[in-house]
Amino acid sequence: IRTTLSLRNGLARAIVCGSVRFGTRSIVVRCLHRKHQQRLHSALRFVSTPWQQQLRFYADYPDHIKVPLPALSPTMETGTIISWQKKEGDKLNEGDLLAEIETDKATMGFETPEEGYLAKILVPAGTKNVPIGKLVCIIVQDESNVAAFKDFKEDTVAVSPPTPAAPAVPTSPPTAAPAAQATPVTAKVPSIAPPSGERIYASPLAKRLAAEKGLSLQGLTGTGLYGSITSKDLEGAAIQPVQPITGVGAPTGVDISVSNIRAVIAKRLLESKQTIPHYYLSVDVKMDAALAMREQFNKLLEKDKIKLSVNDIIIKGIAMACKKVPEGNSAWLGNVIRQYNNVDVSVAVSTDSGLITPIVFGADTKGIVQISKDVKALAAKAREGKLKPHEFQGGTITVSNLGMFGIKNFSAIINPPQSIILAIGTTEARLIPAKNERGFTTAEYMSVTASCDHRTVDGAVGAQWLAAFKDLMENPTTMLL
């Protein structure tokens, strides 16, 4: 019985002690959890302080709309504000022309994104290389709020990072001073020659060191063989002053700032020439039939005041050649070669700001009259800088014509990612041997050169495409088939 009672008492004692320990542990854990939560709340309260200050900073201004510089073309990285069409305080209606911006393609109009009043212009006209997303102006809904933004500036927090670079400005003059003192040393090289009449003997090493240090060998006593000057004898040698070079003037000129369009043209053409394996195919095209057809059509269209050009017929011929040899109407896209269903011919047009290529869409489905209208309209808009992005971005093949300048032939650079660009030369009369009384006849010939991308168009395929173009131009009525 005693044994049973002792076992019961021991078991009860163990249960009580265990429950006490578990309860104590749970209480401790709860207390620690509460302390941890308090620390988190205090930390969050500390972190949120700057955000509250930032909100109070922007609360100083009435409700407004920030207008950043938009991307007006897919390849645009920066832009130039050519002019503002509205002044601060002007009423803005949706669709109004707000500013003219020069992109990497053309000068384009930037329409008002929101109705209201122009409160502040942050980027003045003429500012170049404005990055996309930079704040350019402020729009408010109420005219009474315009005055509140008279002294508005872009985020001061964003402007502050450049301040650490300020100490670097005063430190640069000390480093430039030694360089300015060191330049006479290197510039003495041509002035170490001794006066004529007395020959000075010196070792090659001594001559080189004297030239590098601008030392004069005149009057030194040599300790070398037969009294020649050695490198050890240069100690104490006088520095010979630099004789200014007279009579040679530096070329003068005018520095022309590079526009966004010119910079992009340079970048794209350099990329094309460096990354695309060009090869060139040339052929002479007999133009008598095409010129006769053009003359006949112009007489028929004279009452409609429509005048076709040779270039209009060439564009149609290019489009139909692409339908016969579709490999020429393709593009290299890295992992795939895309052959296009429609033929959109890019026409190179020279403007005051640079070269641009407006597109004649669906040239394979259009008549020559419609092509002529499209080309004239696009060329006029291109020279006025009013082309819209979709009118010059894309294209499946390009034509560049310098025949009007008397150029016989030339090789053009491919417009990536296209595969062919056709360079058109002038049309000239040639003597052709013939079995007649005179023994010759005359014919009009035009020289053309196709620049092809060897990644998409092999040499034989390029030859087939150029042969198809020649056949269409020499027999222009076949374009109707």
Short mmCIF file of C-alpha atoms in Angstrom, two decimals:
data_model
loop_
_atom_site.label_atom_id
_atom_site.label_comp_id
_atom_site.label_asym_id
_atom_site.label_seq_id
_atom_site.Cartn_x
_atom_site.Cartn_y
_atom_site.Cartn_z
CA ILE A 1 0.00 0.00 0.00
CA ARG A 2 2.83 2.40 0.90
CA THR A 3 4.46 1.62 -2.41
CA THR A 4 1.27 2.44 -4.29
CA LEU A 5 0.79 5.71 -2.37
CA SER A 6 4.37 6.77 -3.05
CA LEU A 7 3.96 6.09 -6.77
CA ARG A 8 0.73 8.13 -6.86
CA ASN A 9 2.34 11.06 -4.99
CA GLY A 10 5.38 11.00 -7.32
CA LEU A 11 3.20 10.96 -10.42
CA ALA A 12 1.06 13.85 -9.12
CA ARG A 13 4.19 15.82 -8.21
CA ALA A 14 5.62 15.32 -11.75
CA ILE A 15 2.38 16.46 -13.38
CA VAL A 16 2.23 19.61 -11.27
CA CYS A 17 5.91 20.51 -11.93
CA GLY A 18 5.52 19.93 -15.67
CA SER A 19 2.45 22.10 -15.90
CA VAL A 20 4.19 24.86 -13.97
CA ARG A 21 7.24 24.74 -16.27
CA PHE A 22 5.08 24.76 -19.45
CA GLY A 23 2.97 27.65 -18.15
CA THR A 24 6.06 29.62 -17.21
CA ARG A 25 7.63 28.99 -20.66
CA SER A 26 4.47 30.08 -22.47
CA ILE A 27 4.28 33.24 -20.36
CA VAL A 28 7.93 34.06 -21.16
CA VAL A 29 7.36 33.47 -24.88
CA ARG A 30 4.31 35.71 -24.87
CA CYS A 31 6.23 38.46 -23.10
CA LEU A 32 9.11 38.24 -25.59
CA HIS A 33 6.66 38.30 -28.50
CA ARG A 34 5.02 41.42 -27.11
CA LYS A 35 8.43 43.12 -26.68
CA HIS A 36 9.40 42.17 -30.24
CA GLN A 37 6.18 43.63 -31.57
CA GLN A 38 6.82 46.86 -29.68
CA ARG A 39 10.31 47.08 -31.19
CA LEU A 40 8.91 46.52 -34.69
CA HIS A 41 6.27 49.20 -34.17
CA SER A 42 8.89 51.67 -32.94
CA ALA A 43 11.18 50.81 -35.90
CA LEU A 44 8.37 51.23 -38.39
CA ARG A 45 7.47 54.51 -36.73
CA PHE A 46 11.10 55.65 -37.21
CA VAL A 47 11.31 54.55 -40.84
CA SER A 48 8.05 56.17 -41.85
CA THR A 49 9.18 59.63 -40.70
CA PRO A 50 10.96 60.62 -43.99
CA TRP A 51 7.93 59.58 -46.08
CA GLN A 52 5.69 61.82 -43.92
CA GLN A 53 8.09 64.71 -44.51
CA GLN A 54 8.04 64.07 -48.24
CA LEU A 55 4.24 64.16 -48.24
CA ARG A 56 4.27 67.43 -46.36
CA PHE A 57 6.74 68.81 -48.96
CA TYR A 58 4.43 68.08 -51.89
CA ALA A 59 1.41 69.28 -49.91
CA ASP A 60 2.77 72.83 -50.30
CA TYR A 61 1.57 72.83 -53.92
CA PRO A 62 -2.00 72.55 -55.22
CA ASP A 63 -3.14 69.52 -57.20
CA HIS A 64 -1.15 69.32 -60.41
CA ILE A 65 -0.13 66.98 -63.23
CA LYS A 66 3.52 66.32 -63.97
CA VAL A 67 4.24 65.90 -67.69
CA PRO A 68 7.43 63.93 -68.50
CA LEU A 69 9.13 63.78 -71.89
CA PRO A 70 7.39 60.94 -73.78
CA ALA A 71 8.98 58.38 -76.12
CA LEU A 72 7.74 59.50 -79.52
CA SER A 73 9.46 56.60 -81.32
CA PRO A 74 10.50 53.08 -80.25
CA THR A 75 14.21 53.87 -80.63
CA MET A 76 14.08 57.30 -79.00
CA GLU A 77 16.37 57.72 -75.97
CA THR A 78 16.67 61.50 -75.76
CA GLY A 79 14.97 64.47 -77.38
CA THR A 80 15.47 68.16 -78.06
CA ILE A 81 12.80 70.73 -77.18
CA ILE A 82 12.67 72.78 -80.39
CA SER A 83 9.93 75.18 -79.26
CA TRP A 84 7.03 75.58 -76.87
CA GLN A 85 3.74 76.38 -78.62
CA LYS A 86 2.11 77.45 -75.34
CA LYS A 87 3.21 79.94 -72.70
CA GLU A 88 2.93 79.65 -68.93
CA GLY A 89 -0.63 80.47 -67.93
CA ASP A 90 -2.17 79.52 -71.29
CA LYS A 91 -5.34 77.45 -71.44
CA LEU A 92 -4.76 73.90 -72.69
CA ASN A 93 -7.37 71.91 -74.53
CA GLU A 94 -6.98 68.22 -75.24
CA GLY A 95 -5.22 67.76 -78.58
CA ASP A 96 -3.58 71.21 -78.63
CA LEU A 97 0.02 71.31 -79.84
CA LEU A 98 2.07 71.82 -76.71
CA ALA A 99 5.66 71.64 -78.00
CA GLU A 100 7.80 70.57 -80.95
CA ILE A 101 10.31 67.87 -80.08
CA GLU A 102 13.18 66.63 -82.24
CA THR A 103 13.44 62.87 -81.87
CA ASP A 104 15.93 60.41 -83.36
CA LYS A 105 13.76 60.29 -86.49
CA ALA A 106 12.17 63.67 -87.12
CA THR A 107 10.78 66.82 -85.51
CA MET A 108 7.38 65.91 -84.15
CA GLY A 109 4.54 67.72 -82.42
CA PHE A 110 3.78 66.86 -78.78
CA GLU A 111 0.08 67.25 -78.05
CA THR A 112 -1.38 68.30 -74.71
CA PRO A 113 -1.99 65.15 -72.60
CA GLU A 114 -4.52 66.78 -70.23
CA GLU A 115 -6.84 69.76 -70.25
CA GLY A 116 -6.06 72.60 -67.89
CA TYR A 117 -3.55 75.44 -67.67
CA LEU A 118 0.20 75.39 -68.28
CA ALA A 119 1.57 76.32 -64.88
CA LYS A 120 5.33 75.87 -65.30
CA ILE A 121 7.81 75.07 -68.09
CA LEU A 122 10.78 73.27 -66.56
CA VAL A 123 12.82 72.57 -69.71
CA PRO A 124 13.25 75.68 -71.89
CA ALA A 125 13.19 75.61 -75.67
CA GLY A 126 16.48 74.68 -77.28
CA THR A 127 17.49 72.21 -74.57
CA LYS A 128 19.22 69.22 -76.16
CA ASN A 129 19.55 65.58 -75.11
CA VAL A 130 16.63 65.63 -72.68
CA PRO A 131 16.22 62.03 -71.44
CA ILE A 132 12.90 60.23 -71.72
CA GLY A 133 10.89 60.55 -68.51
CA LYS A 134 12.40 63.88 -67.45
CA LEU A 135 9.84 66.34 -66.11
CA VAL A 136 9.25 69.05 -68.74
CA CYS A 137 6.18 70.97 -67.54
CA ILE A 138 3.38 71.21 -64.97
CA ILE A 139 -0.36 71.36 -65.74
CA VAL A 140 -3.04 72.47 -63.25
CA GLN A 141 -6.80 72.31 -63.50
CA ASP A 142 -7.60 75.73 -62.01
CA GLU A 143 -6.15 78.94 -63.42
CA SER A 144 -5.86 80.35 -59.91
CA ASN A 145 -3.21 77.72 -59.06
CA VAL A 146 -0.79 78.80 -61.79
CA ALA A 147 0.92 81.41 -59.59
CA ALA A 148 1.73 78.81 -56.93
CA PHE A 149 4.18 77.12 -59.32
CA LYS A 150 6.18 80.22 -60.23
CA ASP A 151 9.24 79.00 -58.29
CA PHE A 152 8.55 75.27 -58.70
CA LYS A 153 11.60 73.11 -59.29
CA GLU A 154 11.97 69.43 -60.03
CA ASP A 155 12.43 67.07 -57.07
CA THR A 156 15.17 68.48 -54.88
CA VAL A 157 15.91 64.96 -53.71
CA ALA A 158 16.76 63.95 -57.27
CA VAL A 159 19.02 66.96 -57.78
CA SER A 160 21.03 66.44 -54.58
CA PRO A 161 23.17 63.42 -55.68
CA PRO A 162 25.42 65.52 -57.95
CA THR A 163 26.57 67.59 -54.92
CA PRO A 164 29.31 65.10 -53.88
CA ALA A 165 30.95 65.72 -57.25
CA ALA A 166 31.43 69.42 -56.41
CA PRO A 167 34.64 68.94 -54.37
CA ALA A 168 36.20 67.32 -57.41
CA VAL A 169 36.09 70.63 -59.31
CA PRO A 170 38.61 72.59 -57.18
CA THR A 171 40.96 69.61 -57.01
CA SER A 172 41.36 69.49 -60.79
CA PRO A 173 43.43 72.72 -61.20
CA PRO A 174 46.34 71.48 -59.03
CA THR A 175 46.56 68.30 -61.08
CA ALA A 176 46.41 70.26 -64.32
CA ALA A 177 49.24 72.59 -63.24
CA PRO A 178 51.98 69.92 -63.21
CA ALA A 179 50.73 68.71 -66.56
CA ALA A 180 51.07 72.20 -67.95
CA GLN A 181 54.60 72.36 -66.61
CA ALA A 182 55.42 68.97 -67.98
CA THR A 183 54.29 69.74 -71.51
CA PRO A 184 57.35 71.88 -72.35
CA VAL A 185 59.55 68.88 -71.55
CA THR A 186 57.93 66.66 -74.13
CA ALA A 187 57.68 69.50 -76.62
CA LYS A 188 61.43 70.07 -76.68
CA VAL A 189 62.12 67.13 -78.94
CA PRO A 190 62.55 69.04 -82.20
CA SER A 191 64.49 71.90 -80.56
CA ILE A 192 67.62 70.12 -79.24
CA ALA A 193 69.59 70.42 -82.42
CA PRO A 194 72.83 72.38 -81.79
CA PRO A 195 73.76 75.39 -83.86
CA SER A 196 75.31 74.68 -87.19
CA GLY A 197 79.09 74.95 -87.60
CA GLU A 198 80.27 72.66 -84.80
CA ARG A 199 79.48 68.98 -84.63
CA ILE A 200 78.68 67.49 -81.25
CA TYR A 201 79.49 63.87 -80.61
CA ALA A 202 77.21 62.06 -78.19
CA SER A 203 76.19 58.50 -77.51
CA PRO A 204 72.73 57.33 -78.70
CA LEU A 205 71.54 57.04 -75.10
CA ALA A 206 72.67 60.58 -74.31
CA LYS A 207 70.90 61.94 -77.40
CA ARG A 208 67.66 60.15 -76.49
CA LEU A 209 67.72 61.35 -72.88
CA ALA A 210 68.47 64.90 -73.97
CA ALA A 211 65.58 64.81 -76.43
CA GLU A 212 63.19 63.50 -73.79
CA LYS A 213 64.25 66.06 -71.16
CA GLY A 214 64.72 68.99 -73.53
CA LEU A 215 68.40 69.43 -72.65
CA SER A 216 70.93 71.23 -74.80
CA LEU A 217 74.17 69.41 -75.64
CA GLN A 218 75.87 72.65 -76.59
CA GLY A 219 78.89 73.45 -74.40
CA LEU A 220 79.04 70.09 -72.60
CA THR A 221 82.38 68.35 -72.14
CA GLY A 222 82.19 64.69 -72.94
CA THR A 223 83.99 61.99 -70.98
CA GLY A 224 83.40 59.21 -73.45
CA LEU A 225 85.49 57.87 -76.27
CA TYR A 226 87.18 60.69 -78.23
CA GLY A 227 85.41 63.21 -76.01
CA SER A 228 81.87 62.13 -76.89
CA ILE A 229 79.04 63.04 -74.50
CA THR A 230 77.60 60.19 -72.44
CA SER A 231 74.51 60.00 -70.27
CA LYS A 232 76.59 60.82 -67.20
CA ASP A 233 77.64 64.10 -68.76
CA LEU A 234 74.05 65.36 -68.95
CA GLU A 235 74.10 66.41 -65.30
CA GLY A 236 74.06 70.17 -65.16
CA ALA A 237 73.02 70.57 -68.80
CA ALA A 238 70.85 73.59 -69.46
CA ILE A 239 67.28 73.24 -70.66
CA GLN A 240 67.04 74.58 -74.17
CA PRO A 241 64.03 76.89 -74.68
CA VAL A 242 61.41 75.85 -77.18
CA GLN A 243 61.59 77.73 -80.45
CA PRO A 244 58.08 78.69 -81.50
CA ILE A 245 57.07 77.32 -84.87
CA THR A 246 56.10 80.14 -87.17
CA GLY A 247 54.53 80.12 -90.57
CA VAL A 248 52.40 77.02 -89.89
CA GLY A 249 48.81 77.92 -89.06
CA ALA A 250 46.31 75.53 -87.54
CA PRO A 251 43.33 74.79 -89.80
CA THR A 252 40.26 76.79 -88.90
CA GLY A 253 36.64 75.83 -89.29
CA VAL A 254 33.16 75.91 -87.84
CA ASP A 255 31.91 73.28 -85.38
CA ILE A 256 28.38 72.15 -86.19
CA SER A 257 26.43 70.59 -83.34
CA VAL A 258 25.15 67.09 -83.99
CA SER A 259 21.36 66.85 -84.00
CA ASN A 260 19.48 63.85 -82.62
CA ILE A 261 18.55 62.74 -86.14
CA ARG A 262 22.15 62.97 -87.36
CA ALA A 263 23.41 61.06 -84.31
CA VAL A 264 20.93 58.23 -84.89
CA ILE A 265 21.75 58.11 -88.62
CA ALA A 266 25.44 57.75 -87.75
CA LYS A 267 24.71 55.08 -85.14
CA ARG A 268 22.45 52.99 -87.36
CA LEU A 269 24.64 53.18 -90.46
CA LEU A 270 27.74 52.28 -88.46
CA GLU A 271 25.89 49.36 -86.90
CA SER A 272 24.68 48.25 -90.34
CA LYS A 273 28.12 48.40 -91.91
CA GLN A 274 29.79 46.62 -89.01
CA THR A 275 27.23 43.86 -88.37
CA ILE A 276 25.65 43.11 -91.76
CA PRO A 277 27.69 41.16 -94.36
CA HIS A 278 27.05 43.32 -97.42
CA TYR A 279 27.59 42.21 -100.98
CA TYR A 280 26.75 44.14 -104.12
CA LEU A 281 25.18 43.28 -107.47
CA SER A 282 25.05 45.74 -110.38
CA VAL A 283 23.17 45.64 -113.67
CA ASP A 284 22.26 48.01 -116.51
CA VAL A 285 18.56 48.31 -117.25
CA LYS A 286 17.26 49.39 -120.66
CA MET A 287 14.70 52.09 -119.92
CA ASP A 288 13.22 52.86 -123.36
CA ALA A 289 9.95 50.99 -122.76
CA ALA A 290 9.51 52.41 -119.25
CA LEU A 291 10.18 55.97 -120.43
CA ALA A 292 7.73 55.57 -123.32
CA MET A 293 5.06 54.26 -120.94
CA ARG A 294 5.67 57.15 -118.55
CA GLU A 295 5.31 59.69 -121.37
CA GLN A 296 2.07 58.07 -122.53
CA PHE A 297 0.61 58.00 -119.01
CA ASN A 298 1.56 61.63 -118.32
CA LYS A 299 -0.33 62.72 -121.43
CA LEU A 300 -3.40 60.83 -120.29
CA LEU A 301 -3.15 62.26 -116.76
CA GLU A 302 -2.38 65.80 -117.81
CA LYS A 303 -5.96 66.95 -117.27
CA ASP A 304 -5.83 65.55 -113.72
CA LYS A 305 -2.55 67.44 -113.09
CA ILE A 306 -0.78 64.20 -112.22
CA LYS A 307 2.79 63.70 -113.37
CA LEU A 308 4.48 60.35 -112.92
CA SER A 309 8.22 60.12 -112.28
CA VAL A 310 10.66 57.39 -113.16
CA ASN A 311 11.04 56.73 -109.44
CA ASP A 312 7.33 55.86 -109.17
CA ILE A 313 7.75 53.15 -111.82
CA ILE A 314 10.91 51.90 -110.06
CA ILE A 315 9.03 51.54 -106.76
CA LYS A 316 6.37 49.48 -108.50
CA GLY A 317 9.03 47.36 -110.16
CA ILE A 318 10.75 46.71 -106.81
CA ALA A 319 7.47 45.65 -105.23
CA MET A 320 6.63 43.22 -108.07
CA ALA A 321 10.17 41.77 -108.03
CA CYS A 322 9.69 41.01 -104.33
CA LYS A 323 6.51 39.09 -105.15
CA LYS A 324 8.42 37.01 -107.72
CA VAL A 325 11.43 36.43 -105.43
CA PRO A 326 10.04 36.66 -101.86
CA GLU A 327 13.45 36.01 -100.29
CA GLY A 328 14.33 39.61 -101.16
CA ASN A 329 11.40 40.86 -99.08
CA SER A 330 12.72 39.48 -95.80
CA ALA A 331 14.43 40.54 -92.59
CA TRP A 332 17.05 39.04 -90.29
CA LEU A 333 15.61 38.83 -86.76
CA GLY A 334 18.36 36.83 -85.07
CA ASN A 335 16.70 33.47 -84.49
CA VAL A 336 14.41 33.59 -87.51
CA ILE A 337 14.27 35.03 -91.02
CA ARG A 338 10.93 36.73 -91.60
CA GLN A 339 9.50 36.84 -95.12
CA TYR A 340 6.84 39.53 -95.35
CA ASN A 341 3.54 39.08 -97.13
CA ASN A 342 3.16 42.75 -98.06
CA VAL A 343 5.82 44.85 -99.78
CA ASP A 344 6.33 48.16 -97.95
CA VAL A 345 8.94 50.17 -99.85
CA SER A 346 10.99 52.69 -97.85
CA VAL A 347 11.96 55.66 -100.02
CA ALA A 348 15.11 57.57 -98.99
CA VAL A 349 14.38 61.31 -98.80
CA SER A 350 17.00 63.96 -98.08
CA THR A 351 15.97 66.72 -95.66
CA ASP A 352 17.78 69.64 -94.06
CA SER A 353 18.16 67.69 -90.82
CA GLY A 354 19.26 64.42 -92.43
CA LEU A 355 18.09 61.34 -94.27
CA ILE A 356 14.68 59.80 -93.56
CA THR A 357 12.84 56.93 -95.21
CA PRO A 358 9.05 57.35 -95.42
CA ILE A 359 7.20 54.19 -96.42
CA VAL A 360 4.89 53.43 -99.33
CA PHE A 361 2.77 50.72 -97.73
CA GLY A 362 1.45 47.89 -99.87
CA ALA A 363 3.25 49.04 -103.01
CA ASP A 364 2.60 45.64 -104.60
CA THR A 365 -1.17 46.26 -104.47
CA LYS A 366 -1.16 49.92 -105.53
CA GLY A 367 -1.14 51.41 -108.99
CA ILE A 368 1.61 53.75 -110.19
CA VAL A 369 -0.68 56.78 -109.85
CA GLN A 370 -1.40 56.04 -106.19
CA ILE A 371 2.29 55.37 -105.54
CA SER A 372 3.12 58.76 -107.08
CA LYS A 373 0.59 60.52 -104.82
CA ASP A 374 1.90 58.75 -101.72
CA VAL A 375 5.54 59.57 -102.48
CA LYS A 376 4.84 63.27 -103.09
CA ALA A 377 2.78 63.58 -99.90
CA LEU A 378 5.34 61.72 -97.78
CA ALA A 379 8.30 63.65 -99.19
CA ALA A 380 6.58 66.98 -98.46
CA LYS A 381 5.79 65.94 -94.87
CA ALA A 382 9.34 64.66 -94.41
CA ARG A 383 10.90 67.97 -95.46
CA GLU A 384 8.50 69.86 -93.19
CA GLY A 385 9.26 67.51 -90.28
CA LYS A 386 5.63 66.46 -89.92
CA LEU A 387 5.94 62.71 -90.50
CA LYS A 388 4.24 60.53 -87.91
CA PRO A 389 6.19 57.59 -86.46
CA HIS A 390 4.21 54.91 -88.30
CA GLU A 391 4.97 56.65 -91.61
CA PHE A 392 8.72 56.08 -91.42
CA GLN A 393 9.23 53.18 -89.00
CA GLY A 394 9.31 49.74 -90.57
CA GLY A 395 9.42 48.97 -94.26
CA THR A 396 10.50 45.72 -95.90
CA ILE A 397 12.86 47.01 -98.63
CA THR A 398 14.45 50.37 -99.46
CA VAL A 399 15.20 52.37 -102.61
CA SER A 400 17.71 55.23 -102.80
CA ASN A 401 17.82 57.31 -105.98
CA LEU A 402 20.67 59.72 -106.78
CA GLY A 403 20.09 59.70 -110.52
CA MET A 404 18.73 63.25 -110.48
CA PHE A 405 22.20 64.42 -109.36
CA GLY A 406 23.89 62.78 -112.34
CA ILE A 407 25.37 59.93 -110.29
CA LYS A 408 26.01 56.98 -112.58
CA ASN A 409 26.10 54.29 -109.88
CA PHE A 410 26.75 53.90 -106.16
CA SER A 411 26.45 51.33 -103.38
CA ALA A 412 23.99 52.08 -100.58
CA ILE A 413 24.09 50.85 -96.97
CA ILE A 414 21.36 48.40 -95.94
CA ASN A 415 18.61 49.73 -93.70
CA PRO A 416 18.45 47.09 -90.92
CA PRO A 417 16.73 44.70 -90.42
CA GLN A 418 15.86 44.74 -94.13
CA SER A 419 17.76 42.54 -96.58
CA ILE A 420 18.05 44.67 -99.74
CA ILE A 421 18.47 48.30 -100.64
CA LEU A 422 18.49 49.26 -104.33
CA ALA A 423 20.69 52.18 -105.39
CA ILE A 424 19.46 53.95 -108.55
CA GLY A 425 21.83 55.83 -110.86
CA THR A 426 21.12 58.22 -113.69
CA THR A 427 19.66 57.26 -117.06
CA GLU A 428 21.92 57.97 -120.03
CA ALA A 429 21.88 57.37 -123.78
CA ARG A 430 24.25 54.75 -125.19
CA LEU A 431 25.22 53.59 -128.67
CA ILE A 432 24.27 49.97 -129.36
CA PRO A 433 25.69 48.05 -132.35
CA ALA A 434 22.93 47.22 -134.85
CA LYS A 435 22.58 45.78 -138.34
CA ASN A 436 21.28 48.88 -140.07
CA GLU A 437 22.60 51.51 -142.43
CA ARG A 438 24.35 53.41 -139.66
CA GLY A 439 25.56 50.26 -137.91
CA PHE A 440 24.33 51.39 -134.50
CA THR A 441 21.28 52.52 -132.59
CA THR A 442 20.73 54.46 -129.37
CA ALA A 443 19.07 53.31 -126.15
CA GLU A 444 18.51 54.71 -122.65
CA TYR A 445 20.20 52.73 -119.87
CA MET A 446 20.00 53.05 -116.10
CA SER A 447 22.62 51.58 -113.76
CA VAL A 448 21.35 50.03 -110.53
CA THR A 449 23.19 48.34 -107.65
CA ALA A 450 21.56 46.07 -105.08
CA SER A 451 23.16 45.86 -101.64
CA CYS A 452 22.16 42.52 -100.10
CA ASP A 453 22.45 40.93 -96.66
CA HIS A 454 24.25 37.61 -97.13
CA ARG A 455 22.63 36.20 -93.99
CA THR A 456 19.21 36.20 -95.61
CA VAL A 457 19.87 36.52 -99.34
CA ASP A 458 22.49 34.29 -100.95
CA GLY A 459 24.30 35.50 -104.02
CA ALA A 460 22.21 33.39 -106.43
CA VAL A 461 18.98 34.57 -104.83
CA GLY A 462 20.11 38.19 -105.01
CA ALA A 463 20.91 37.71 -108.70
CA GLN A 464 17.46 36.24 -109.31
CA TRP A 465 15.80 39.18 -107.59
CA LEU A 466 17.81 41.73 -109.58
CA ALA A 467 17.10 39.86 -112.84
CA ALA A 468 13.37 39.93 -112.04
CA PHE A 469 13.54 43.68 -111.41
CA LYS A 470 15.39 44.25 -114.69
CA ASP A 471 12.86 42.19 -116.65
CA LEU A 472 9.95 44.12 -115.13
CA MET A 473 11.52 47.48 -115.92
CA GLU A 474 12.39 46.54 -119.50
CA ASN A 475 8.88 45.14 -119.99
CA PRO A 476 6.79 47.38 -117.74
CA THR A 477 3.45 46.09 -119.00
CA THR A 478 4.18 42.77 -117.29
CA MET A 479 3.65 44.56 -113.94
CA LEU A 480 -0.07 44.34 -114.73
CA LEU A 481 -0.02 40.54 -114.85
#
